[in-house]
mmCIF file of C-alpha atoms in Angstrom:
data_model
loop_
_atom_site.group_PDB
_atom_site.id
_atom_site.type_symbol
_atom_site.label_atom_id
_atom_site.label_comp_id
_atom_site.label_asym_id
_atom_site.label_seq_id
_atom_site.Cartn_x
_atom_site.Cartn_y
_atom_site.Cartn_z
ATOM 1 C CA MET A 3 16.859 -19.393 11.112
ATOM 2 C CA PRO A 4 13.408 -20.292 12.463
ATOM 3 C CA VAL A 5 11.948 -23.486 11.083
ATOM 4 C CA PRO A 6 8.179 -23.288 10.573
ATOM 5 C CA SER A 7 5.924 -26.290 10.941
ATOM 6 C CA HIS A 8 5.735 -28.364 7.791
ATOM 7 C CA PRO A 9 2.578 -27.485 5.780
ATOM 8 C CA ALA A 10 0.039 -30.219 5.355
ATOM 9 C CA GLY A 11 0.346 -32.122 2.124
ATOM 10 C CA SER A 12 3.836 -30.939 1.250
ATOM 11 C CA THR A 13 5.372 -34.353 1.781
ATOM 12 C CA SER A 14 3.256 -35.898 -0.959
ATOM 13 C CA ASP A 15 4.777 -38.096 -3.607
ATOM 14 C CA PRO A 16 6.592 -35.998 -6.250
ATOM 15 C CA THR A 17 4.618 -37.745 -8.966
ATOM 16 C CA THR A 18 1.322 -36.443 -7.574
ATOM 17 C CA PRO A 19 -0.160 -34.027 -10.141
ATOM 18 C CA PRO A 20 0.254 -30.440 -8.957
ATOM 19 C CA PHE A 21 -3.046 -28.613 -8.393
ATOM 20 C CA PRO A 22 -5.274 -31.686 -8.950
ATOM 21 C CA GLY A 23 -7.386 -31.537 -12.080
ATOM 22 C CA LEU A 24 -5.203 -28.941 -13.818
ATOM 23 C CA ASP A 25 -4.116 -29.804 -17.355
ATOM 24 C CA ILE A 26 -0.297 -29.743 -17.407
ATOM 25 C CA SER A 27 0.346 -30.831 -20.974
ATOM 26 C CA SER A 28 3.498 -29.583 -22.631
ATOM 27 C CA ALA A 29 4.060 -25.870 -23.091
ATOM 28 C CA ALA A 30 3.872 -24.014 -26.384
ATOM 29 C CA GLN A 31 7.019 -23.285 -28.362
ATOM 30 C CA PRO A 32 8.961 -20.289 -27.018
ATOM 31 C CA SER A 33 8.375 -16.984 -28.813
ATOM 32 C CA LEU A 34 12.089 -16.179 -28.586
ATOM 33 C CA SER A 35 14.738 -18.815 -29.176
ATOM 34 C CA ASP A 36 17.255 -19.761 -26.530
ATOM 35 C CA THR A 37 19.957 -18.581 -28.907
ATOM 36 C CA ALA A 38 18.457 -15.096 -29.053
ATOM 37 C CA LEU A 39 18.263 -14.914 -25.266
ATOM 38 C CA LYS A 40 21.871 -16.083 -24.907
ATOM 39 C CA VAL A 41 23.107 -13.454 -27.363
ATOM 40 C CA ALA A 42 21.251 -10.731 -25.461
ATOM 41 C CA ALA A 43 22.628 -12.049 -22.164
ATOM 42 C CA ARG A 44 26.207 -11.794 -23.419
ATOM 43 C CA GLN A 45 25.568 -8.161 -24.322
ATOM 44 C CA TRP A 46 24.093 -7.270 -20.925
ATOM 45 C CA THR A 47 26.166 -4.880 -18.840
ATOM 46 C CA PRO A 48 25.432 -5.222 -15.108
ATOM 47 C CA PRO A 49 25.260 -2.005 -13.077
ATOM 48 C CA PRO A 50 28.323 -1.120 -10.996
ATOM 49 C CA LEU A 51 28.428 -1.864 -7.288
ATOM 50 C CA ASP A 52 27.151 1.144 -5.330
ATOM 51 C CA LEU A 53 27.915 1.371 -1.609
ATOM 52 C CA GLU A 54 27.556 5.129 -1.240
ATOM 53 C CA ASN A 55 23.839 5.666 -1.822
ATOM 54 C CA VAL A 56 20.514 4.545 -0.421
ATOM 55 C CA HIS A 57 19.921 0.945 -1.420
ATOM 56 C CA PRO A 58 16.465 -0.600 -2.039
ATOM 57 C CA ALA A 59 17.454 -3.944 -0.485
ATOM 58 C CA ARG A 60 18.582 -2.281 2.745
ATOM 59 C CA VAL A 61 15.448 -0.120 2.731
ATOM 60 C CA ARG A 62 13.308 -3.257 2.464
ATOM 61 C CA ASP A 63 15.295 -4.935 5.250
ATOM 62 C CA HIS A 64 14.789 -1.904 7.497
ATOM 63 C CA PHE A 65 11.037 -1.806 6.978
ATOM 64 C CA LEU A 66 10.873 -5.548 7.693
ATOM 65 C CA GLY A 67 12.602 -5.010 11.027
ATOM 66 C CA GLY A 68 16.139 -5.974 10.025
ATOM 67 C CA ASP A 69 19.436 -4.364 11.001
ATOM 68 C CA GLN A 70 21.237 -4.119 7.651
ATOM 69 C CA ALA A 71 20.363 -0.502 6.835
ATOM 70 C CA PHE A 72 23.033 2.192 6.844
ATOM 71 C CA ALA A 73 22.394 5.587 8.442
ATOM 72 C CA LEU A 74 21.545 7.124 5.066
ATOM 73 C CA ASP A 75 19.027 4.327 4.425
ATOM 74 C CA ARG A 76 17.338 4.887 7.789
ATOM 75 C CA GLU A 77 17.164 8.617 7.112
ATOM 76 C CA TRP A 78 15.555 7.992 3.708
ATOM 77 C CA CYS A 79 13.039 5.597 5.303
ATOM 78 C CA ALA A 80 12.123 8.201 7.925
ATOM 79 C CA GLN A 81 11.571 10.879 5.277
ATOM 80 C CA ALA A 82 9.608 8.507 3.048
ATOM 81 C CA THR A 83 7.415 7.412 5.958
ATOM 82 C CA HIS A 84 6.710 11.030 6.839
ATOM 83 C CA LEU A 85 5.490 11.506 3.269
ATOM 84 C CA VAL A 86 3.647 8.152 3.051
ATOM 85 C CA PRO A 87 2.766 6.978 6.587
ATOM 86 C CA THR A 88 1.538 3.567 5.380
ATOM 87 C CA LEU A 89 4.856 2.722 3.695
ATOM 88 C CA PRO A 90 6.117 0.411 6.483
ATOM 89 C CA ARG A 91 2.838 -1.489 6.169
ATOM 90 C CA THR A 92 3.382 -1.785 2.410
ATOM 91 C CA TYR A 93 6.600 -3.719 2.943
ATOM 92 C CA ARG A 94 5.251 -5.839 5.801
ATOM 93 C CA ASP A 95 2.031 -6.742 3.966
ATOM 94 C CA GLU A 96 3.978 -7.650 0.855
ATOM 95 C CA ARG A 97 6.259 -10.013 2.779
ATOM 96 C CA ASP A 98 3.292 -11.530 4.651
ATOM 97 C CA PHE A 99 1.614 -12.184 1.297
ATOM 98 C CA LEU A 100 4.744 -13.846 -0.100
ATOM 99 C CA HIS A 101 4.923 -16.254 2.823
ATOM 100 C CA ARG A 102 1.222 -17.122 2.486
ATOM 101 C CA ALA A 103 1.570 -17.587 -1.278
ATOM 102 C CA ILE A 104 4.604 -19.845 -0.937
ATOM 103 C CA ARG A 105 2.866 -22.001 1.641
ATOM 104 C CA PHE A 106 -0.171 -22.149 -0.671
ATOM 105 C CA ALA A 107 1.996 -23.251 -3.617
ATOM 106 C CA SER A 108 3.656 -25.893 -1.457
ATOM 107 C CA ARG A 109 0.394 -27.216 -0.040
ATOM 108 C CA GLN A 110 -1.810 -27.053 -3.151
ATOM 109 C CA GLY A 111 0.726 -27.526 -5.946
ATOM 110 C CA HIS A 112 3.487 -29.564 -4.294
ATOM 111 C CA ILE A 113 5.929 -26.829 -5.318
ATOM 112 C CA HIS A 114 9.118 -26.718 -3.263
ATOM 113 C CA ARG A 115 11.562 -25.033 -5.657
ATOM 114 C CA PHE A 116 11.485 -21.290 -6.200
ATOM 115 C CA LEU A 117 13.201 -18.791 -8.474
ATOM 116 C CA VAL A 118 12.987 -15.454 -6.688
ATOM 117 C CA LEU A 119 13.569 -12.135 -8.427
ATOM 118 C CA GLY A 120 13.838 -8.984 -6.340
ATOM 119 C CA ALA A 121 13.440 -10.375 -2.811
ATOM 120 C CA GLY A 122 16.254 -8.294 -1.321
ATOM 121 C CA LEU A 123 18.673 -9.373 1.414
ATOM 122 C CA PRO A 124 18.409 -12.961 2.738
ATOM 123 C CA TYR A 125 18.325 -12.191 6.455
ATOM 124 C CA THR A 126 15.025 -10.776 7.686
ATOM 125 C CA ARG A 127 11.947 -12.980 7.212
ATOM 126 C CA PRO A 128 13.506 -14.601 4.120
ATOM 127 C CA ILE A 129 11.441 -16.591 1.664
ATOM 128 C CA HIS A 130 13.572 -19.674 2.163
ATOM 129 C CA ASP A 131 12.289 -20.007 5.743
ATOM 130 C CA ASP A 132 9.115 -21.514 4.261
ATOM 131 C CA VAL A 133 10.912 -23.591 1.624
ATOM 132 C CA LEU A 134 13.999 -25.249 3.067
ATOM 133 C CA PRO A 135 12.258 -27.362 5.740
ATOM 134 C CA HIS A 136 11.026 -29.527 2.865
ATOM 135 C CA PRO A 137 13.620 -32.182 1.871
ATOM 136 C CA ARG A 138 13.429 -31.121 -1.777
ATOM 137 C CA GLY A 139 13.289 -27.406 -1.001
ATOM 138 C CA MET A 140 15.516 -25.091 -3.034
ATOM 139 C CA VAL A 141 15.587 -21.338 -3.632
ATOM 140 C CA VAL A 142 17.557 -19.448 -6.263
ATOM 141 C CA TYR A 143 17.700 -15.701 -5.659
ATOM 142 C CA ALA A 144 18.290 -13.613 -8.794
ATOM 143 C CA ASP A 145 19.076 -9.921 -8.820
ATOM 144 C CA HIS A 146 20.844 -7.493 -11.126
ATOM 145 C CA ASP A 147 22.601 -5.917 -8.150
ATOM 146 C CA GLU A 148 25.946 -7.314 -7.017
ATOM 147 C CA TYR A 149 25.311 -6.077 -3.480
ATOM 148 C CA VAL A 150 22.300 -8.389 -3.131
ATOM 149 C CA THR A 151 23.895 -11.455 -4.720
ATOM 150 C CA ALA A 152 27.028 -11.011 -2.586
ATOM 151 C CA HIS A 153 24.932 -11.161 0.584
ATOM 152 C CA VAL A 154 23.137 -14.293 -0.616
ATOM 153 C CA ARG A 155 26.507 -15.936 -1.276
ATOM 154 C CA LEU A 156 27.552 -15.105 2.284
ATOM 155 C CA VAL A 157 24.861 -17.417 3.650
ATOM 156 C CA GLU A 158 25.217 -20.135 0.987
ATOM 157 C CA PRO A 159 27.806 -22.147 3.009
ATOM 158 C CA GLU A 160 25.278 -22.526 5.844
ATOM 159 C CA LEU A 161 22.324 -23.074 3.510
ATOM 160 C CA PRO A 162 23.486 -25.049 0.469
ATOM 161 C CA GLN A 163 19.892 -25.300 -0.782
ATOM 162 C CA ILE A 164 19.975 -21.624 -1.789
ATOM 163 C CA ALA A 165 21.971 -19.973 -4.553
ATOM 164 C CA ALA A 166 22.538 -16.518 -6.032
ATOM 165 C CA VAL A 167 22.336 -15.516 -9.685
ATOM 166 C CA ARG A 168 23.215 -12.112 -11.036
ATOM 167 C CA GLY A 169 20.885 -11.248 -13.871
ATOM 168 C CA ASP A 170 18.220 -8.854 -15.107
ATOM 169 C CA PHE A 171 14.485 -9.573 -15.371
ATOM 170 C CA LEU A 172 14.418 -7.821 -18.765
ATOM 171 C CA GLU A 173 17.248 -10.049 -19.988
ATOM 172 C CA PRO A 174 15.905 -13.546 -19.215
ATOM 173 C CA GLY A 175 18.989 -15.210 -20.683
ATOM 174 C CA THR A 176 21.122 -13.756 -17.879
ATOM 175 C CA ILE A 177 19.059 -15.793 -15.438
ATOM 176 C CA PHE A 178 17.774 -18.884 -17.232
ATOM 177 C CA PHE A 179 21.140 -20.150 -18.439
ATOM 178 C CA ASP A 180 22.939 -19.842 -15.123
ATOM 179 C CA ASP A 181 24.046 -23.181 -13.656
ATOM 180 C CA ALA A 182 22.026 -22.676 -10.459
ATOM 181 C CA VAL A 183 18.811 -22.125 -12.426
ATOM 182 C CA ARG A 184 19.582 -25.104 -14.675
ATOM 183 C CA THR A 185 19.856 -27.190 -11.502
ATOM 184 C CA LEU A 186 16.563 -25.781 -10.246
ATOM 185 C CA LEU A 187 14.835 -26.803 -13.490
ATOM 186 C CA ARG A 188 16.724 -30.036 -14.085
ATOM 187 C CA HIS A 189 14.106 -32.491 -12.843
ATOM 188 C CA GLY A 190 11.206 -30.861 -14.649
ATOM 189 C CA SER A 191 9.113 -30.523 -11.495
ATOM 190 C CA PRO A 192 6.996 -27.367 -11.100
ATOM 191 C CA ILE A 193 8.636 -24.292 -9.645
ATOM 192 C CA GLY A 194 7.422 -20.995 -8.261
ATOM 193 C CA LEU A 195 8.598 -17.811 -9.970
ATOM 194 C CA VAL A 196 8.482 -14.936 -7.476
ATOM 195 C CA LEU A 197 8.525 -11.327 -8.685
ATOM 196 C CA THR A 198 8.850 -8.860 -5.817
ATOM 197 C CA GLY A 199 9.258 -5.157 -6.567
ATOM 198 C CA VAL A 200 10.371 -6.029 -10.101
ATOM 199 C CA LEU A 201 7.471 -5.288 -12.429
ATOM 200 C CA GLU A 202 7.020 -1.782 -11.046
ATOM 201 C CA THR A 203 10.540 -0.823 -12.158
ATOM 202 C CA VAL A 204 9.614 -1.476 -15.806
ATOM 203 C CA ALA A 205 8.005 1.607 -17.349
ATOM 204 C CA ASP A 206 6.618 -0.082 -20.453
ATOM 205 C CA THR A 207 3.786 -2.514 -19.750
ATOM 206 C CA ASP A 208 4.270 -4.317 -23.066
ATOM 207 C CA GLN A 209 7.964 -4.775 -22.300
ATOM 208 C CA ALA A 210 7.158 -6.273 -18.911
ATOM 209 C CA THR A 211 4.578 -8.574 -20.536
ATOM 210 C CA THR A 212 7.044 -9.787 -23.161
ATOM 211 C CA ALA A 213 9.793 -10.400 -20.608
ATOM 212 C CA LEU A 214 7.498 -12.384 -18.325
ATOM 213 C CA ARG A 215 6.374 -14.517 -21.258
ATOM 214 C CA CYS A 216 9.992 -15.486 -21.916
ATOM 215 C CA TYR A 217 10.074 -16.932 -18.403
ATOM 216 C CA THR A 218 6.698 -18.647 -18.354
ATOM 217 C CA GLU A 219 7.315 -20.345 -21.703
ATOM 218 C CA ARG A 220 10.325 -22.069 -20.179
ATOM 219 C CA LEU A 221 8.932 -23.010 -16.781
ATOM 220 C CA PRO A 222 8.017 -26.650 -16.136
ATOM 221 C CA ALA A 223 4.382 -27.675 -16.408
ATOM 222 C CA GLY A 224 2.387 -26.936 -13.252
ATOM 223 C CA SER A 225 4.537 -23.953 -12.218
ATOM 224 C CA VAL A 226 3.103 -20.792 -10.700
ATOM 225 C CA VAL A 227 3.989 -17.108 -10.730
ATOM 226 C CA ILE A 228 3.736 -15.064 -7.527
ATOM 227 C CA ALA A 229 3.795 -11.320 -8.200
ATOM 228 C CA THR A 230 3.386 -8.003 -6.425
ATOM 229 C CA HIS A 231 3.058 -4.488 -7.808
ATOM 230 C CA ALA A 232 2.860 -0.981 -6.342
ATOM 231 C CA THR A 233 -0.509 0.751 -6.754
ATOM 232 C CA VAL A 234 -2.829 3.442 -5.423
ATOM 233 C CA GLU A 235 -5.910 1.712 -6.778
ATOM 234 C CA GLY A 236 -8.819 1.567 -4.356
ATOM 235 C CA LEU A 237 -8.065 4.823 -2.581
ATOM 236 C CA ASP A 238 -11.045 7.200 -2.631
ATOM 237 C CA ALA A 239 -10.245 10.273 -4.722
ATOM 238 C CA GLY A 240 -13.129 12.069 -2.994
ATOM 239 C CA ASP A 241 -11.638 11.538 0.457
ATOM 240 C CA THR A 242 -9.027 14.123 1.422
ATOM 241 C CA ALA A 243 -6.824 11.683 3.343
ATOM 242 C CA ASP A 244 -6.944 9.072 0.580
ATOM 243 C CA ALA A 245 -6.307 11.640 -2.144
ATOM 244 C CA THR A 246 -3.305 12.985 -0.231
ATOM 245 C CA LEU A 247 -1.951 9.472 0.326
ATOM 246 C CA ALA A 248 -2.265 8.662 -3.375
ATOM 247 C CA GLU A 249 -0.579 11.891 -4.424
ATOM 248 C CA HIS A 250 2.282 11.424 -1.968
ATOM 249 C CA ARG A 251 2.749 7.821 -3.138
ATOM 250 C CA ARG A 252 3.069 9.093 -6.710
ATOM 251 C CA ILE A 253 5.620 11.675 -5.596
ATOM 252 C CA LEU A 254 7.625 8.993 -3.806
ATOM 253 C CA CYS A 255 7.602 6.799 -6.918
ATOM 254 C CA ASP A 256 8.779 9.686 -9.095
ATOM 255 C CA THR A 257 11.641 10.559 -6.754
ATOM 256 C CA TYR A 258 12.593 6.982 -5.859
ATOM 257 C CA GLY A 259 14.997 6.563 -8.737
ATOM 258 C CA ARG A 260 16.749 9.858 -8.128
ATOM 259 C CA THR A 261 16.991 9.328 -4.379
ATOM 260 C CA ALA A 262 17.858 5.649 -4.324
ATOM 261 C CA HIS A 263 19.837 5.772 -7.571
ATOM 262 C CA ARG A 264 17.608 3.142 -9.088
ATOM 263 C CA PRO A 265 14.917 3.246 -11.791
ATOM 264 C CA PRO A 266 11.773 5.078 -10.639
ATOM 265 C CA GLN A 267 8.826 2.989 -9.580
ATOM 266 C CA HIS A 268 5.663 2.931 -11.677
ATOM 267 C CA LEU A 269 2.184 2.505 -10.246
ATOM 268 C CA ARG A 270 -0.262 0.258 -12.084
ATOM 269 C CA THR A 271 -3.911 -0.699 -11.791
ATOM 270 C CA THR A 272 -5.394 -4.174 -11.512
ATOM 271 C CA GLU A 273 -6.134 -4.217 -15.231
ATOM 272 C CA GLU A 274 -2.587 -3.192 -16.112
ATOM 273 C CA LEU A 275 -1.165 -5.938 -13.914
ATOM 274 C CA ARG A 276 -3.661 -8.362 -15.444
ATOM 275 C CA GLN A 277 -2.282 -7.429 -18.879
ATOM 276 C CA ILE A 278 1.257 -8.285 -17.781
ATOM 277 C CA LEU A 279 0.027 -11.605 -16.378
ATOM 278 C CA GLY A 280 -2.044 -12.241 -19.496
ATOM 279 C CA CYS A 281 -0.230 -15.481 -20.313
ATOM 280 C CA LEU A 282 -1.317 -16.916 -16.960
ATOM 281 C CA ARG A 283 -4.477 -18.099 -15.248
ATOM 282 C CA LEU A 284 -5.172 -16.277 -12.015
ATOM 283 C CA ILE A 285 -5.885 -18.335 -8.920
ATOM 284 C CA PRO A 286 -8.892 -17.047 -6.925
ATOM 285 C CA PRO A 287 -9.358 -14.465 -5.579
ATOM 286 C CA GLY A 288 -7.386 -13.073 -8.513
ATOM 287 C CA ILE A 289 -5.568 -9.763 -8.200
ATOM 288 C CA THR A 290 -6.105 -8.214 -4.772
ATOM 289 C CA HIS A 291 -4.215 -6.007 -2.375
ATOM 290 C CA THR A 292 -1.463 -7.911 -0.595
ATOM 291 C CA SER A 293 -3.105 -7.923 2.828
ATOM 292 C CA ALA A 294 -6.346 -9.354 1.410
ATOM 293 C CA TRP A 295 -4.957 -12.376 -0.470
ATOM 294 C CA HIS A 296 -5.956 -15.573 1.427
ATOM 295 C CA ASN A 297 -5.496 -13.794 4.733
ATOM 296 C CA PRO A 298 -7.561 -15.305 7.560
ATOM 297 C CA ARG A 299 -6.039 -12.791 9.974
ATOM 298 C CA LEU A 300 -7.344 -9.724 8.158
ATOM 299 C CA ALA A 301 -8.957 -7.689 10.907
ATOM 300 C CA HIS A 302 -12.528 -6.487 10.655
ATOM 301 C CA GLY A 303 -12.543 -2.902 9.473
ATOM 302 C CA ASP A 304 -9.024 -3.128 8.053
ATOM 303 C CA ARG A 305 -8.480 -1.345 4.734
ATOM 304 C CA PRO A 306 -6.402 -3.526 2.403
ATOM 305 C CA VAL A 307 -6.083 -0.582 -0.007
ATOM 306 C CA GLU A 308 -3.645 0.984 2.459
ATOM 307 C CA SER A 309 -1.197 -1.775 1.567
ATOM 308 C CA LEU A 310 -0.608 0.235 -1.625
ATOM 309 C CA CYS A 311 0.451 -2.996 -3.298
ATOM 310 C CA LEU A 312 -1.303 -5.501 -5.542
ATOM 311 C CA ALA A 313 -0.767 -9.248 -5.323
ATOM 312 C CA ALA A 314 -1.478 -12.227 -7.538
ATOM 313 C CA VAL A 315 -0.731 -15.928 -7.818
ATOM 314 C CA ALA A 316 -1.257 -17.563 -11.204
ATOM 315 C CA HIS A 317 -0.843 -20.842 -13.087
ATOM 316 C CA LEU A 318 0.727 -21.213 -16.463
ATOM 317 C CA ARG A 319 -2.015 -21.453 -19.054
ATOM 318 C CA ARG A 320 -2.328 -24.790 -20.786
ATOM 319 C CA PRO A 321 -4.395 -26.025 -23.746
ATOM 320 C CA ARG A 322 -8.098 -26.463 -23.079
ATOM 321 C CA THR A 323 -9.156 -29.888 -21.840
ATOM 322 C CA PRO A 324 -12.421 -31.680 -22.671
ATOM 323 C CA PRO A 325 -15.429 -30.114 -20.884
ATOM 324 C CA SER A 326 -16.282 -33.481 -19.350
ATOM 325 C CA SER A 327 -13.060 -33.567 -17.338
ATOM 326 C CA ALA A 328 -13.776 -33.300 -13.638
ATOM 327 C CA GLY A 329 -12.090 -31.455 -10.833
ATOM 328 C CA HIS A 330 -10.728 -28.457 -12.744
ATOM 329 C CA LEU A 331 -9.510 -25.524 -10.707
ATOM 330 C CA ARG A 332 -11.733 -22.697 -11.868
ATOM 331 C CA SER A 333 -10.273 -19.417 -13.012
ATOM 332 C CA VAL A 334 -11.412 -16.158 -11.478
ATOM 333 C CA ASP A 335 -13.745 -15.444 -14.405
ATOM 334 C CA GLY A 336 -15.622 -18.638 -13.598
ATOM 335 C CA GLY A 337 -14.502 -20.630 -16.612
ATOM 336 C CA THR A 338 -12.090 -23.482 -17.091
ATOM 337 C CA ARG A 339 -9.082 -23.228 -19.313
#
């Protein structure tokens, strides 16, 4: 596993306030009790292991340049790329964004522990490459799919700082009360919650908003949420090529569930993603396309809209602090919270 250079500032004292100037007073009382989440978790029925159909995690690995895909996965990827030629870029830009966002959280917020939902297989350009070089680095990968968690457990003996949890985003109790997550949260230091390809599988925006709130209410003060979401926003409906790309992306989303034997994907706009993240304070530049978020390598003339994926990094909201306080990180609407 390649070991990147250690980001500046990430070796700071653990008592240093994350994101200097940000109010990290205690969180509000949870809207749903732990007991309610535990009861729901006990009633959750995980999906059966499926080795005979196209698998989203292997599809992601293939588009990222990995070698885990089966023949049927590669065939699906070829057909999907023929329909949506920018699809390989969608996966690459999303992973590039995740690495930039994790380095940002480490450098600016002294965050070195991450709970990752929906990242896929742990082999090709894994998130933990940017986390484990830090002495306090730890990553817990959570997924509802036994295929994914089994692969994470295969590499656990070599990388004891990572762990696998089988649970469902919509059933937070299946994740939050696992021993590995309890260990992640034990010291009360900020963590990063990563949501990759998760929100777009939830059809109901209100349901996604409620589920995310159950997580953010229980995260330590100073934590951040890193999220991506499929979209066709920004494409020009008056341009034939853009209109065709948008229509084909919608077709692919509609057929994704039937082809990959998973829930269909749902496209959302910036405002719809903002609604889901409503309990959070967006870090500038706010919600953008993945390739545009803090990307110094974005080429002149590049079209971030072709990423077909939105990205955001956000703080947990905290009670308003006195206006005279100095050094507050400003929210994207220009105000302080």
